Amino acid sequence: MKNIQIIHQREILMLKEFIRICDKHNLIYYMLGGTLLGAVRHKGFIPWDDDIDIGMPRNDFEKFKSIVKQEVTYPFYCENDKDISSYKLAFMKFCDSETQVYWEHNNEKIVVDLWMDIFPIDGMPGNILKRKLHEYRYLYSRMMANLAQFSNIVNLNKKNRPFYESLIINIARKLNLEKLLNYNKWQKKYIEVISKYSTSEKYAGNYTGAYKLREVVPSDYFGKGEKLDFEGLKVNAPSKYKEYLTAIYGNNFMQLPPIEARQAHGLEIVK
């Protein structure tokens, strides 16, 4: 069996356990990003993709965080800032303790438990002035929180960064800003900023994702959700999932990208 097939099989088991907990406690969730694209275009994983992305409205996200330790069954567990004091991400990782993978980070291969990402979905005001101010505060606090944990979170191998991002990263490396910035202060500020507005606002989205503000869309795109097929499961998707995918990937999201652009995390099974 191929490496990617084993990863997909284990991730489906993780997803089933996650859905079981959400259904038991009436928690709202949605497929996001490449997972949603895979459901729409392939009725499952994008063939070369090796991860699962899920989003939850902030209230449901926090509720899940508070109950998961008591609810989750072996071999699964959840990494988050409530249960692990040293955890340094603004989203959760739902993990499989029986499946280890090599993950390449900044030219170093490390062994980690296989995971899927669970992101918070927060609001954005419709008022143009409030929105622009919130966008600025978000981008600034995210940058500072990332610089405060530079070696842990900044991917130096990421391609096609905007010029200003590459410039900031080079300056941060040379000045060793990670040593000068207080991580706890800036991470707290970052989470305070992104969680300020609820999904009842005109816009909402995943502020912690790779696409930043491109993932903030009209909040009615999420709605009550719609079940889509994903590898034989019925999994929640945003109500207006086509509009959501168009906002992030463009009008041609159903077309396959060229072979050279078909990239994933590059995970390799250890055991």
JSON list of C-alpha atoms in Angstrom, two decimals, residues 3-239:
[
{"chain": "A", "resi": 3, "resn": "ASN", "atom": "CA", "xyz": [2.35, 5.96, 1.77]},
{"chain": "A", "resi": 4, "resn": "ILE", "atom": "CA", "xyz": [-0.44, 8.39, 0.86]},
{"chain": "A", "resi": 5, "resn": "GLN", "atom": "CA", "xyz": [-3.09, 5.64, 1.04]},
{"chain": "A", "resi": 6, "resn": "ILE", "atom": "CA", "xyz": [-2.06, 4.71, 4.58]},
{"chain": "A", "resi": 7, "resn": "ILE", "atom": "CA", "xyz": [-2.18, 8.36, 5.60]},
{"chain": "A", "resi": 8, "resn": "HIS", "atom": "CA", "xyz": [-5.64, 8.77, 4.08]},
{"chain": "A", "resi": 9, "resn": "GLN", "atom": "CA", "xyz": [-6.94, 5.66, 5.86]},
{"chain": "A", "resi": 10, "resn": "ARG", "atom": "CA", "xyz": [-5.73, 6.86, 9.26]},
{"chain": "A", "resi": 11, "resn": "GLU", "atom": "CA", "xyz": [-7.01, 10.37, 8.68]},
{"chain": "A", "resi": 12, "resn": "ILE", "atom": "CA", "xyz": [-10.48, 9.04, 7.91]},
{"chain": "A", "resi": 13, "resn": "LEU", "atom": "CA", "xyz": [-10.45, 7.27, 11.29]},
{"chain": "A", "resi": 14, "resn": "MET", "atom": "CA", "xyz": [-9.47, 10.57, 12.94]},
{"chain": "A", "resi": 15, "resn": "LEU", "atom": "CA", "xyz": [-12.23, 12.39, 11.10]},
{"chain": "A", "resi": 16, "resn": "LYS", "atom": "CA", "xyz": [-14.82, 9.82, 12.21]},
{"chain": "A", "resi": 17, "resn": "GLU", "atom": "CA", "xyz": [-13.80, 10.26, 15.84]},
{"chain": "A", "resi": 18, "resn": "PHE", "atom": "CA", "xyz": [-13.92, 14.05, 15.53]},
{"chain": "A", "resi": 19, "resn": "ILE", "atom": "CA", "xyz": [-17.39, 13.92, 13.97]},
{"chain": "A", "resi": 20, "resn": "ARG", "atom": "CA", "xyz": [-18.60, 11.52, 16.68]},
{"chain": "A", "resi": 21, "resn": "ILE", "atom": "CA", "xyz": [-17.67, 14.01, 19.40]},
{"chain": "A", "resi": 22, "resn": "CYS", "atom": "CA", "xyz": [-19.19, 16.96, 17.51]},
{"chain": "A", "resi": 23, "resn": "ASP", "atom": "CA", "xyz": [-22.45, 15.11, 16.87]},
{"chain": "A", "resi": 24, "resn": "LYS", "atom": "CA", "xyz": [-22.71, 14.03, 20.51]},
{"chain": "A", "resi": 25, "resn": "HIS", "atom": "CA", "xyz": [-22.41, 17.63, 21.71]},
{"chain": "A", "resi": 26, "resn": "ASN", "atom": "CA", "xyz": [-24.24, 19.33, 18.80]},
{"chain": "A", "resi": 27, "resn": "LEU", "atom": "CA", "xyz": [-21.14, 21.23, 17.73]},
{"chain": "A", "resi": 28, "resn": "ILE", "atom": "CA", "xyz": [-20.94, 22.95, 14.35]},
{"chain": "A", "resi": 29, "resn": "TYR", "atom": "CA", "xyz": [-18.00, 22.30, 12.05]},
{"chain": "A", "resi": 30, "resn": "TYR", "atom": "CA", "xyz": [-17.20, 22.64, 8.34]},
{"chain": "A", "resi": 31, "resn": "MET", "atom": "CA", "xyz": [-14.66, 21.23, 5.93]},
{"chain": "A", "resi": 32, "resn": "LEU", "atom": "CA", "xyz": [-12.30, 24.00, 4.81]},
{"chain": "A", "resi": 33, "resn": "GLY", "atom": "CA", "xyz": [-9.58, 24.60, 2.24]},
{"chain": "A", "resi": 34, "resn": "GLY", "atom": "CA", "xyz": [-8.22, 21.62, 0.35]},
{"chain": "A", "resi": 35, "resn": "THR", "atom": "CA", "xyz": [-10.44, 19.20, 2.25]},
{"chain": "A", "resi": 36, "resn": "LEU", "atom": "CA", "xyz": [-13.56, 20.99, 1.03]},
{"chain": "A", "resi": 37, "resn": "LEU", "atom": "CA", "xyz": [-12.12, 21.27, -2.47]},
{"chain": "A", "resi": 38, "resn": "GLY", "atom": "CA", "xyz": [-11.44, 17.53, -2.42]},
{"chain": "A", "resi": 39, "resn": "ALA", "atom": "CA", "xyz": [-15.00, 16.78, -1.33]},
{"chain": "A", "resi": 40, "resn": "VAL", "atom": "CA", "xyz": [-16.46, 18.86, -4.15]},
{"chain": "A", "resi": 41, "resn": "ARG", "atom": "CA", "xyz": [-14.04, 17.88, -6.92]},
{"chain": "A", "resi": 42, "resn": "HIS", "atom": "CA", "xyz": [-13.13, 14.29, -5.92]},
{"chain": "A", "resi": 43, "resn": "LYS", "atom": "CA", "xyz": [-15.76, 13.29, -3.31]},
{"chain": "A", "resi": 44, "resn": "GLY", "atom": "CA", "xyz": [-12.84, 12.73, -0.95]},
{"chain": "A", "resi": 45, "resn": "PHE", "atom": "CA", "xyz": [-9.17, 13.60, -0.66]},
{"chain": "A", "resi": 46, "resn": "ILE", "atom": "CA", "xyz": [-7.39, 15.49, -3.37]},
{"chain": "A", "resi": 47, "resn": "PRO", "atom": "CA", "xyz": [-5.29, 12.50, -4.55]},
{"chain": "A", "resi": 48, "resn": "TRP", "atom": "CA", "xyz": [-1.93, 14.06, -3.65]},
{"chain": "A", "resi": 49, "resn": "ASP", "atom": "CA", "xyz": [-3.09, 15.87, -0.49]},
{"chain": "A", "resi": 50, "resn": "ASP", "atom": "CA", "xyz": [-2.08, 14.48, 2.89]},
{"chain": "A", "resi": 51, "resn": "ASP", "atom": "CA", "xyz": [-4.03, 16.46, 5.47]},
{"chain": "A", "resi": 52, "resn": "ILE", "atom": "CA", "xyz": [-7.53, 17.40, 6.65]},
{"chain": "A", "resi": 53, "resn": "ASP", "atom": "CA", "xyz": [-8.66, 20.95, 7.45]},
{"chain": "A", "resi": 54, "resn": "ILE", "atom": "CA", "xyz": [-11.73, 21.59, 9.59]},
{"chain": "A", "resi": 55, "resn": "GLY", "atom": "CA", "xyz": [-13.17, 24.90, 10.84]},
{"chain": "A", "resi": 56, "resn": "MET", "atom": "CA", "xyz": [-15.49, 25.56, 13.80]},
{"chain": "A", "resi": 57, "resn": "PRO", "atom": "CA", "xyz": [-17.25, 28.79, 14.82]},
{"chain": "A", "resi": 58, "resn": "ARG", "atom": "CA", "xyz": [-15.38, 30.22, 17.82]},
{"chain": "A", "resi": 59, "resn": "ASN", "atom": "CA", "xyz": [-17.98, 29.20, 20.42]},
{"chain": "A", "resi": 60, "resn": "ASP", "atom": "CA", "xyz": [-18.03, 25.61, 19.14]},
{"chain": "A", "resi": 61, "resn": "PHE", "atom": "CA", "xyz": [-14.24, 25.60, 18.85]},
{"chain": "A", "resi": 62, "resn": "GLU", "atom": "CA", "xyz": [-13.87, 26.60, 22.53]},
{"chain": "A", "resi": 63, "resn": "LYS", "atom": "CA", "xyz": [-16.51, 24.09, 23.62]},
{"chain": "A", "resi": 64, "resn": "PHE", "atom": "CA", "xyz": [-14.73, 21.30, 21.75]},
{"chain": "A", "resi": 65, "resn": "LYS", "atom": "CA", "xyz": [-11.46, 22.33, 23.38]},
{"chain": "A", "resi": 66, "resn": "SER", "atom": "CA", "xyz": [-13.05, 22.10, 26.84]},
{"chain": "A", "resi": 67, "resn": "ILE", "atom": "CA", "xyz": [-14.52, 18.60, 26.39]},
{"chain": "A", "resi": 68, "resn": "VAL", "atom": "CA", "xyz": [-12.20, 16.77, 24.02]},
{"chain": "A", "resi": 69, "resn": "LYS", "atom": "CA", "xyz": [-9.80, 15.45, 26.67]},
{"chain": "A", "resi": 70, "resn": "GLN", "atom": "CA", "xyz": [-12.66, 13.63, 28.42]},
{"chain": "A", "resi": 71, "resn": "GLU", "atom": "CA", "xyz": [-14.45, 12.54, 25.23]},
{"chain": "A", "resi": 72, "resn": "VAL", "atom": "CA", "xyz": [-11.74, 11.40, 22.83]},
{"chain": "A", "resi": 73, "resn": "THR", "atom": "CA", "xyz": [-10.94, 7.68, 22.63]},
{"chain": "A", "resi": 74, "resn": "TYR", "atom": "CA", "xyz": [-7.60, 5.93, 22.10]},
{"chain": "A", "resi": 75, "resn": "PRO", "atom": "CA", "xyz": [-5.52, 6.19, 19.94]},
{"chain": "A", "resi": 76, "resn": "PHE", "atom": "CA", "xyz": [-6.62, 9.75, 19.29]},
{"chain": "A", "resi": 77, "resn": "TYR", "atom": "CA", "xyz": [-5.93, 12.92, 21.26]},
{"chain": "A", "resi": 78, "resn": "CYS", "atom": "CA", "xyz": [-6.09, 16.67, 20.77]},
{"chain": "A", "resi": 79, "resn": "GLU", "atom": "CA", "xyz": [-3.27, 19.19, 21.11]},
{"chain": "A", "resi": 80, "resn": "ASN", "atom": "CA", "xyz": [-4.42, 22.66, 22.19]},
{"chain": "A", "resi": 81, "resn": "ASP", "atom": "CA", "xyz": [-3.40, 25.55, 24.42]},
{"chain": "A", "resi": 82, "resn": "LYS", "atom": "CA", "xyz": [-5.82, 24.55, 27.20]},
{"chain": "A", "resi": 83, "resn": "ASP", "atom": "CA", "xyz": [-4.45, 21.05, 27.81]},
{"chain": "A", "resi": 84, "resn": "ILE", "atom": "CA", "xyz": [-0.79, 21.68, 26.87]},
{"chain": "A", "resi": 85, "resn": "SER", "atom": "CA", "xyz": [0.83, 24.74, 28.45]},
{"chain": "A", "resi": 86, "resn": "SER", "atom": "CA", "xyz": [3.70, 24.76, 25.93]},
{"chain": "A", "resi": 87, "resn": "TYR", "atom": "CA", "xyz": [1.41, 24.60, 22.88]},
{"chain": "A", "resi": 88, "resn": "LYS", "atom": "CA", "xyz": [2.13, 27.50, 20.52]},
{"chain": "A", "resi": 89, "resn": "LEU", "atom": "CA", "xyz": [-0.55, 27.52, 17.84]},
{"chain": "A", "resi": 90, "resn": "ALA", "atom": "CA", "xyz": [-3.83, 29.44, 17.59]},
{"chain": "A", "resi": 91, "resn": "PHE", "atom": "CA", "xyz": [-5.67, 26.35, 16.31]},
{"chain": "A", "resi": 92, "resn": "MET", "atom": "CA", "xyz": [-5.97, 22.73, 17.47]},
{"chain": "A", "resi": 93, "resn": "LYS", "atom": "CA", "xyz": [-4.39, 19.55, 16.16]},
{"chain": "A", "resi": 94, "resn": "PHE", "atom": "CA", "xyz": [-6.36, 16.31, 16.36]},
{"chain": "A", "resi": 95, "resn": "CYS", "atom": "CA", "xyz": [-3.81, 13.49, 16.39]},
{"chain": "A", "resi": 96, "resn": "ASP", "atom": "CA", "xyz": [-3.34, 9.75, 15.98]},
{"chain": "A", "resi": 97, "resn": "SER", "atom": "CA", "xyz": [-0.85, 8.31, 18.50]},
{"chain": "A", "resi": 98, "resn": "GLU", "atom": "CA", "xyz": [-0.52, 5.07, 16.53]},
{"chain": "A", "resi": 99, "resn": "THR", "atom": "CA", "xyz": [0.68, 6.70, 13.30]},
{"chain": "A", "resi": 100, "resn": "GLN", "atom": "CA", "xyz": [3.98, 8.57, 13.18]},
{"chain": "A", "resi": 101, "resn": "VAL", "atom": "CA", "xyz": [5.21, 10.49, 10.16]},
{"chain": "A", "resi": 102, "resn": "TYR", "atom": "CA", "xyz": [8.28, 12.36, 9.05]},
{"chain": "A", "resi": 103, "resn": "TRP", "atom": "CA", "xyz": [7.47, 16.05, 8.65]},
{"chain": "A", "resi": 104, "resn": "GLU", "atom": "CA", "xyz": [10.01, 18.33, 7.00]},
{"chain": "A", "resi": 105, "resn": "HIS", "atom": "CA", "xyz": [10.25, 21.74, 8.65]},
{"chain": "A", "resi": 106, "resn": "ASN", "atom": "CA", "xyz": [12.96, 24.22, 7.66]},
{"chain": "A", "resi": 107, "resn": "ASN", "atom": "CA", "xyz": [15.15, 21.52, 6.07]},
{"chain": "A", "resi": 108, "resn": "GLU", "atom": "CA", "xyz": [14.90, 19.29, 9.15]},
{"chain": "A", "resi": 109, "resn": "LYS", "atom": "CA", "xyz": [12.91, 16.06, 9.24]},
{"chain": "A", "resi": 110, "resn": "ILE", "atom": "CA", "xyz": [11.16, 15.49, 12.55]},
{"chain": "A", "resi": 111, "resn": "VAL", "atom": "CA", "xyz": [8.92, 12.64, 13.69]},
{"chain": "A", "resi": 112, "resn": "VAL", "atom": "CA", "xyz": [5.40, 13.65, 14.76]},
{"chain": "A", "resi": 113, "resn": "ASP", "atom": "CA", "xyz": [2.05, 11.93, 15.23]},
{"chain": "A", "resi": 114, "resn": "LEU", "atom": "CA", "xyz": [-0.23, 12.19, 12.21]},
{"chain": "A", "resi": 115, "resn": "TRP", "atom": "CA", "xyz": [-2.71, 15.05, 12.66]},
{"chain": "A", "resi": 116, "resn": "MET", "atom": "CA", "xyz": [-5.59, 17.01, 11.22]},
{"chain": "A", "resi": 117, "resn": "ASP", "atom": "CA", "xyz": [-6.05, 20.75, 11.79]},
{"chain": "A", "resi": 118, "resn": "ILE", "atom": "CA", "xyz": [-9.06, 22.28, 13.54]},
{"chain": "A", "resi": 119, "resn": "PHE", "atom": "CA", "xyz": [-9.31, 26.02, 12.97]},
{"chain": "A", "resi": 120, "resn": "PRO", "atom": "CA", "xyz": [-11.47, 28.65, 14.70]},
{"chain": "A", "resi": 121, "resn": "ILE", "atom": "CA", "xyz": [-13.87, 30.66, 12.56]},
{"chain": "A", "resi": 122, "resn": "ASP", "atom": "CA", "xyz": [-14.25, 34.27, 13.71]},
{"chain": "A", "resi": 123, "resn": "GLY", "atom": "CA", "xyz": [-16.14, 37.32, 12.50]},
{"chain": "A", "resi": 124, "resn": "MET", "atom": "CA", "xyz": [-15.28, 40.51, 10.64]},
{"chain": "A", "resi": 125, "resn": "PRO", "atom": "CA", "xyz": [-17.41, 43.72, 10.85]},
{"chain": "A", "resi": 126, "resn": "GLY", "atom": "CA", "xyz": [-19.24, 44.97, 7.79]},
{"chain": "A", "resi": 127, "resn": "ASN", "atom": "CA", "xyz": [-18.55, 48.65, 8.48]},
{"chain": "A", "resi": 128, "resn": "ILE", "atom": "CA", "xyz": [-15.69, 49.60, 6.16]},
{"chain": "A", "resi": 129, "resn": "LEU", "atom": "CA", "xyz": [-13.75, 51.65, 8.73]},
{"chain": "A", "resi": 130, "resn": "LYS", "atom": "CA", "xyz": [-14.07, 49.00, 11.44]},
{"chain": "A", "resi": 131, "resn": "ARG", "atom": "CA", "xyz": [-13.14, 46.35, 8.92]},
{"chain": "A", "resi": 132, "resn": "LYS", "atom": "CA", "xyz": [-9.96, 48.08, 7.76]},
{"chain": "A", "resi": 133, "resn": "LEU", "atom": "CA", "xyz": [-8.91, 48.71, 11.36]},
{"chain": "A", "resi": 134, "resn": "HIS", "atom": "CA", "xyz": [-9.56, 45.09, 12.26]},
{"chain": "A", "resi": 135, "resn": "GLU", "atom": "CA", "xyz": [-7.60, 43.88, 9.22]},
{"chain": "A", "resi": 136, "resn": "TYR", "atom": "CA", "xyz": [-4.61, 46.00, 10.25]},
{"chain": "A", "resi": 137, "resn": "ARG", "atom": "CA", "xyz": [-4.73, 44.81, 13.86]},
{"chain": "A", "resi": 138, "resn": "TYR", "atom": "CA", "xyz": [-5.05, 41.21, 12.71]},
{"chain": "A", "resi": 139, "resn": "LEU", "atom": "CA", "xyz": [-2.12, 41.30, 10.28]},
{"chain": "A", "resi": 140, "resn": "TYR", "atom": "CA", "xyz": [0.10, 43.12, 12.76]},
{"chain": "A", "resi": 141, "resn": "SER", "atom": "CA", "xyz": [-0.67, 40.88, 15.74]},
{"chain": "A", "resi": 142, "resn": "ARG", "atom": "CA", "xyz": [-0.29, 37.74, 13.61]},
{"chain": "A", "resi": 143, "resn": "MET", "atom": "CA", "xyz": [3.10, 38.93, 12.35]},
{"chain": "A", "resi": 144, "resn": "MET", "atom": "CA", "xyz": [4.33, 39.72, 15.87]},
{"chain": "A", "resi": 145, "resn": "ALA", "atom": "CA", "xyz": [3.07, 36.41, 17.31]},
{"chain": "A", "resi": 146, "resn": "ASN", "atom": "CA", "xyz": [4.81, 34.52, 14.49]},
{"chain": "A", "resi": 147, "resn": "LEU", "atom": "CA", "xyz": [8.07, 36.44, 14.93]},
{"chain": "A", "resi": 148, "resn": "ALA", "atom": "CA", "xyz": [7.95, 35.71, 18.67]},
{"chain": "A", "resi": 149, "resn": "GLN", "atom": "CA", "xyz": [8.06, 31.98, 17.86]},
{"chain": "A", "resi": 150, "resn": "PHE", "atom": "CA", "xyz": [10.04, 32.28, 14.65]},
{"chain": "A", "resi": 151, "resn": "SER", "atom": "CA", "xyz": [11.93, 28.97, 14.76]},
{"chain": "A", "resi": 152, "resn": "ASN", "atom": "CA", "xyz": [8.80, 27.01, 15.68]},
{"chain": "A", "resi": 153, "resn": "ILE", "atom": "CA", "xyz": [6.29, 28.35, 13.16]},
{"chain": "A", "resi": 154, "resn": "VAL", "atom": "CA", "xyz": [7.86, 30.25, 10.25]},
{"chain": "A", "resi": 155, "resn": "ASN", "atom": "CA", "xyz": [8.41, 27.99, 7.24]},
{"chain": "A", "resi": 156, "resn": "LEU", "atom": "CA", "xyz": [11.62, 29.20, 5.62]},
{"chain": "A", "resi": 157, "resn": "ASN", "atom": "CA", "xyz": [11.04, 26.92, 2.61]},
{"chain": "A", "resi": 158, "resn": "LYS", "atom": "CA", "xyz": [7.72, 28.46, 1.62]},
{"chain": "A", "resi": 159, "resn": "LYS", "atom": "CA", "xyz": [7.80, 29.70, -1.96]},
{"chain": "A", "resi": 160, "resn": "ASN", "atom": "CA", "xyz": [6.17, 32.70, -3.65]},
{"chain": "A", "resi": 161, "resn": "ARG", "atom": "CA", "xyz": [6.02, 34.89, -0.55]},
{"chain": "A", "resi": 162, "resn": "PRO", "atom": "CA", "xyz": [5.22, 38.59, -1.08]},
{"chain": "A", "resi": 163, "resn": "PHE", "atom": "CA", "xyz": [8.35, 40.74, -1.09]},
{"chain": "A", "resi": 164, "resn": "TYR", "atom": "CA", "xyz": [7.49, 42.45, 2.19]},
{"chain": "A", "resi": 165, "resn": "GLU", "atom": "CA", "xyz": [7.08, 39.07, 3.97]},
{"chain": "A", "resi": 166, "resn": "SER", "atom": "CA", "xyz": [10.46, 37.84, 2.75]},
{"chain": "A", "resi": 167, "resn": "LEU", "atom": "CA", "xyz": [12.04, 41.12, 3.84]},
{"chain": "A", "resi": 168, "resn": "ILE", "atom": "CA", "xyz": [10.56, 40.89, 7.35]},
{"chain": "A", "resi": 169, "resn": "ILE", "atom": "CA", "xyz": [11.66, 37.26, 7.69]},
{"chain": "A", "resi": 170, "resn": "ASN", "atom": "CA", "xyz": [15.24, 38.08, 6.66]},
{"chain": "A", "resi": 171, "resn": "ILE", "atom": "CA", "xyz": [15.39, 40.97, 9.13]},
{"chain": "A", "resi": 172, "resn": "ALA", "atom": "CA", "xyz": [13.96, 38.77, 11.89]},
{"chain": "A", "resi": 173, "resn": "ARG", "atom": "CA", "xyz": [16.61, 36.10, 11.23]},
{"chain": "A", "resi": 174, "resn": "LYS", "atom": "CA", "xyz": [19.50, 38.54, 11.24]},
{"chain": "A", "resi": 175, "resn": "LEU", "atom": "CA", "xyz": [18.36, 40.40, 14.38]},
{"chain": "A", "resi": 176, "resn": "ASN", "atom": "CA", "xyz": [17.17, 37.22, 16.13]},
{"chain": "A", "resi": 177, "resn": "LEU", "atom": "CA", "xyz": [13.90, 38.96, 17.03]},
{"chain": "A", "resi": 178, "resn": "GLU", "atom": "CA", "xyz": [12.55, 35.76, 18.57]},
{"chain": "A", "resi": 179, "resn": "LYS", "atom": "CA", "xyz": [14.83, 36.37, 21.55]},
{"chain": "A", "resi": 180, "resn": "LEU", "atom": "CA", "xyz": [13.62, 39.95, 21.98]},
{"chain": "A", "resi": 181, "resn": "LEU", "atom": "CA", "xyz": [9.85, 39.43, 21.73]},
{"chain": "A", "resi": 182, "resn": "ASN", "atom": "CA", "xyz": [7.59, 38.10, 24.48]},
{"chain": "A", "resi": 183, "resn": "TYR", "atom": "CA", "xyz": [5.74, 35.14, 22.95]},
{"chain": "A", "resi": 184, "resn": "ASN", "atom": "CA", "xyz": [3.01, 34.90, 25.62]},
{"chain": "A", "resi": 185, "resn": "LYS", "atom": "CA", "xyz": [2.19, 38.59, 25.26]},
{"chain": "A", "resi": 186, "resn": "TRP", "atom": "CA", "xyz": [1.91, 38.56, 21.48]},
{"chain": "A", "resi": 187, "resn": "GLN", "atom": "CA", "xyz": [0.08, 35.23, 21.19]},
{"chain": "A", "resi": 188, "resn": "LYS", "atom": "CA", "xyz": [-2.49, 36.44, 23.73]},
{"chain": "A", "resi": 189, "resn": "LYS", "atom": "CA", "xyz": [-2.90, 39.68, 21.78]},
{"chain": "A", "resi": 190, "resn": "TYR", "atom": "CA", "xyz": [-3.24, 37.81, 18.48]},
{"chain": "A", "resi": 191, "resn": "ILE", "atom": "CA", "xyz": [-6.02, 35.55, 19.80]},
{"chain": "A", "resi": 192, "resn": "GLU", "atom": "CA", "xyz": [-7.78, 38.52, 21.42]},
{"chain": "A", "resi": 193, "resn": "VAL", "atom": "CA", "xyz": [-7.79, 40.33, 18.08]},
{"chain": "A", "resi": 194, "resn": "ILE", "atom": "CA", "xyz": [-9.05, 37.49, 15.89]},
{"chain": "A", "resi": 195, "resn": "SER", "atom": "CA", "xyz": [-11.75, 36.43, 18.37]},
{"chain": "A", "resi": 196, "resn": "LYS", "atom": "CA", "xyz": [-13.13, 39.96, 18.90]},
{"chain": "A", "resi": 197, "resn": "TYR", "atom": "CA", "xyz": [-16.05, 39.57, 16.47]},
{"chain": "A", "resi": 198, "resn": "SER", "atom": "CA", "xyz": [-18.47, 36.64, 16.23]},
{"chain": "A", "resi": 199, "resn": "THR", "atom": "CA", "xyz": [-19.72, 34.91, 13.11]},
{"chain": "A", "resi": 200, "resn": "SER", "atom": "CA", "xyz": [-22.95, 36.94, 13.40]},
{"chain": "A", "resi": 201, "resn": "GLU", "atom": "CA", "xyz": [-21.05, 39.80, 11.74]},
{"chain": "A", "resi": 202, "resn": "LYS", "atom": "CA", "xyz": [-21.29, 40.37, 7.99]},
{"chain": "A", "resi": 203, "resn": "TYR", "atom": "CA", "xyz": [-18.06, 38.47, 7.30]},
{"chain": "A", "resi": 204, "resn": "ALA", "atom": "CA", "xyz": [-16.37, 35.47, 8.87]},
{"chain": "A", "resi": 205, "resn": "GLY", "atom": "CA", "xyz": [-13.50, 33.13, 8.23]},
{"chain": "A", "resi": 206, "resn": "ASN", "atom": "CA", "xyz": [-10.37, 31.32, 9.36]},
{"chain": "A", "resi": 207, "resn": "TYR", "atom": "CA", "xyz": [-7.83, 33.98, 10.34]},
{"chain": "A", "resi": 208, "resn": "THR", "atom": "CA", "xyz": [-5.21, 31.35, 11.24]},
{"chain": "A", "resi": 209, "resn": "GLY", "atom": "CA", "xyz": [-5.04, 29.79, 7.76]},
{"chain": "A", "resi": 210, "resn": "ALA", "atom": "CA", "xyz": [-2.35, 30.13, 5.13]},
{"chain": "A", "resi": 211, "resn": "TYR", "atom": "CA", "xyz": [-4.38, 32.48, 2.93]},
{"chain": "A", "resi": 212, "resn": "LYS", "atom": "CA", "xyz": [-4.97, 35.06, 5.68]},
{"chain": "A", "resi": 213, "resn": "LEU", "atom": "CA", "xyz": [-7.69, 37.59, 4.67]},
{"chain": "A", "resi": 214, "resn": "ARG", "atom": "CA", "xyz": [-8.59, 35.64, 1.54]},
{"chain": "A", "resi": 215, "resn": "GLU", "atom": "CA", "xyz": [-10.25, 33.13, 3.85]},
{"chain": "A", "resi": 216, "resn": "VAL", "atom": "CA", "xyz": [-12.61, 35.78, 5.26]},
{"chain": "A", "resi": 217, "resn": "VAL", "atom": "CA", "xyz": [-15.86, 35.61, 3.29]},
{"chain": "A", "resi": 218, "resn": "PRO", "atom": "CA", "xyz": [-19.49, 36.71, 3.73]},
{"chain": "A", "resi": 219, "resn": "SER", "atom": "CA", "xyz": [-20.66, 34.90, 6.89]},
{"chain": "A", "resi": 220, "resn": "ASP", "atom": "CA", "xyz": [-23.74, 33.51, 5.18]},
{"chain": "A", "resi": 221, "resn": "TYR", "atom": "CA", "xyz": [-21.41, 31.32, 3.10]},
{"chain": "A", "resi": 222, "resn": "PHE", "atom": "CA", "xyz": [-21.09, 29.14, 6.22]},
{"chain": "A", "resi": 223, "resn": "GLY", "atom": "CA", "xyz": [-24.72, 29.07, 7.37]},
{"chain": "A", "resi": 224, "resn": "LYS", "atom": "CA", "xyz": [-26.19, 25.86, 8.79]},
{"chain": "A", "resi": 225, "resn": "GLY", "atom": "CA", "xyz": [-23.97, 23.75, 6.58]},
{"chain": "A", "resi": 226, "resn": "GLU", "atom": "CA", "xyz": [-24.59, 21.06, 4.00]},
{"chain": "A", "resi": 227, "resn": "LYS", "atom": "CA", "xyz": [-23.52, 17.42, 4.02]},
{"chain": "A", "resi": 228, "resn": "LEU", "atom": "CA", "xyz": [-21.14, 16.37, 1.25]},
{"chain": "A", "resi": 229, "resn": "ASP", "atom": "CA", "xyz": [-19.61, 12.99, 0.42]},
{"chain": "A", "resi": 230, "resn": "PHE", "atom": "CA", "xyz": [-16.05, 12.54, 1.63]},
{"chain": "A", "resi": 231, "resn": "GLU", "atom": "CA", "xyz": [-14.51, 9.09, 1.22]},
{"chain": "A", "resi": 232, "resn": "GLY", "atom": "CA", "xyz": [-17.85, 7.43, 1.98]},
{"chain": "A", "resi": 233, "resn": "LEU", "atom": "CA", "xyz": [-18.68, 9.72, 4.91]},
{"chain": "A", "resi": 234, "resn": "LYS", "atom": "CA", "xyz": [-21.25, 12.51, 5.04]},
{"chain": "A", "resi": 235, "resn": "VAL", "atom": "CA", "xyz": [-19.31, 15.53, 6.29]},
{"chain": "A", "resi": 236, "resn": "ASN", "atom": "CA", "xyz": [-20.44, 19.11, 6.92]},
{"chain": "A", "resi": 237, "resn": "ALA", "atom": "CA", "xyz": [-19.50, 21.79, 4.40]},
{"chain": "A", "resi": 238, "resn": "PRO", "atom": "CA", "xyz": [-20.33, 25.51, 4.25]},
{"chain": "A", "resi": 239, "resn": "SER", "atom": "CA", "xyz": [-23.87, 26.08, 2.93]}
]
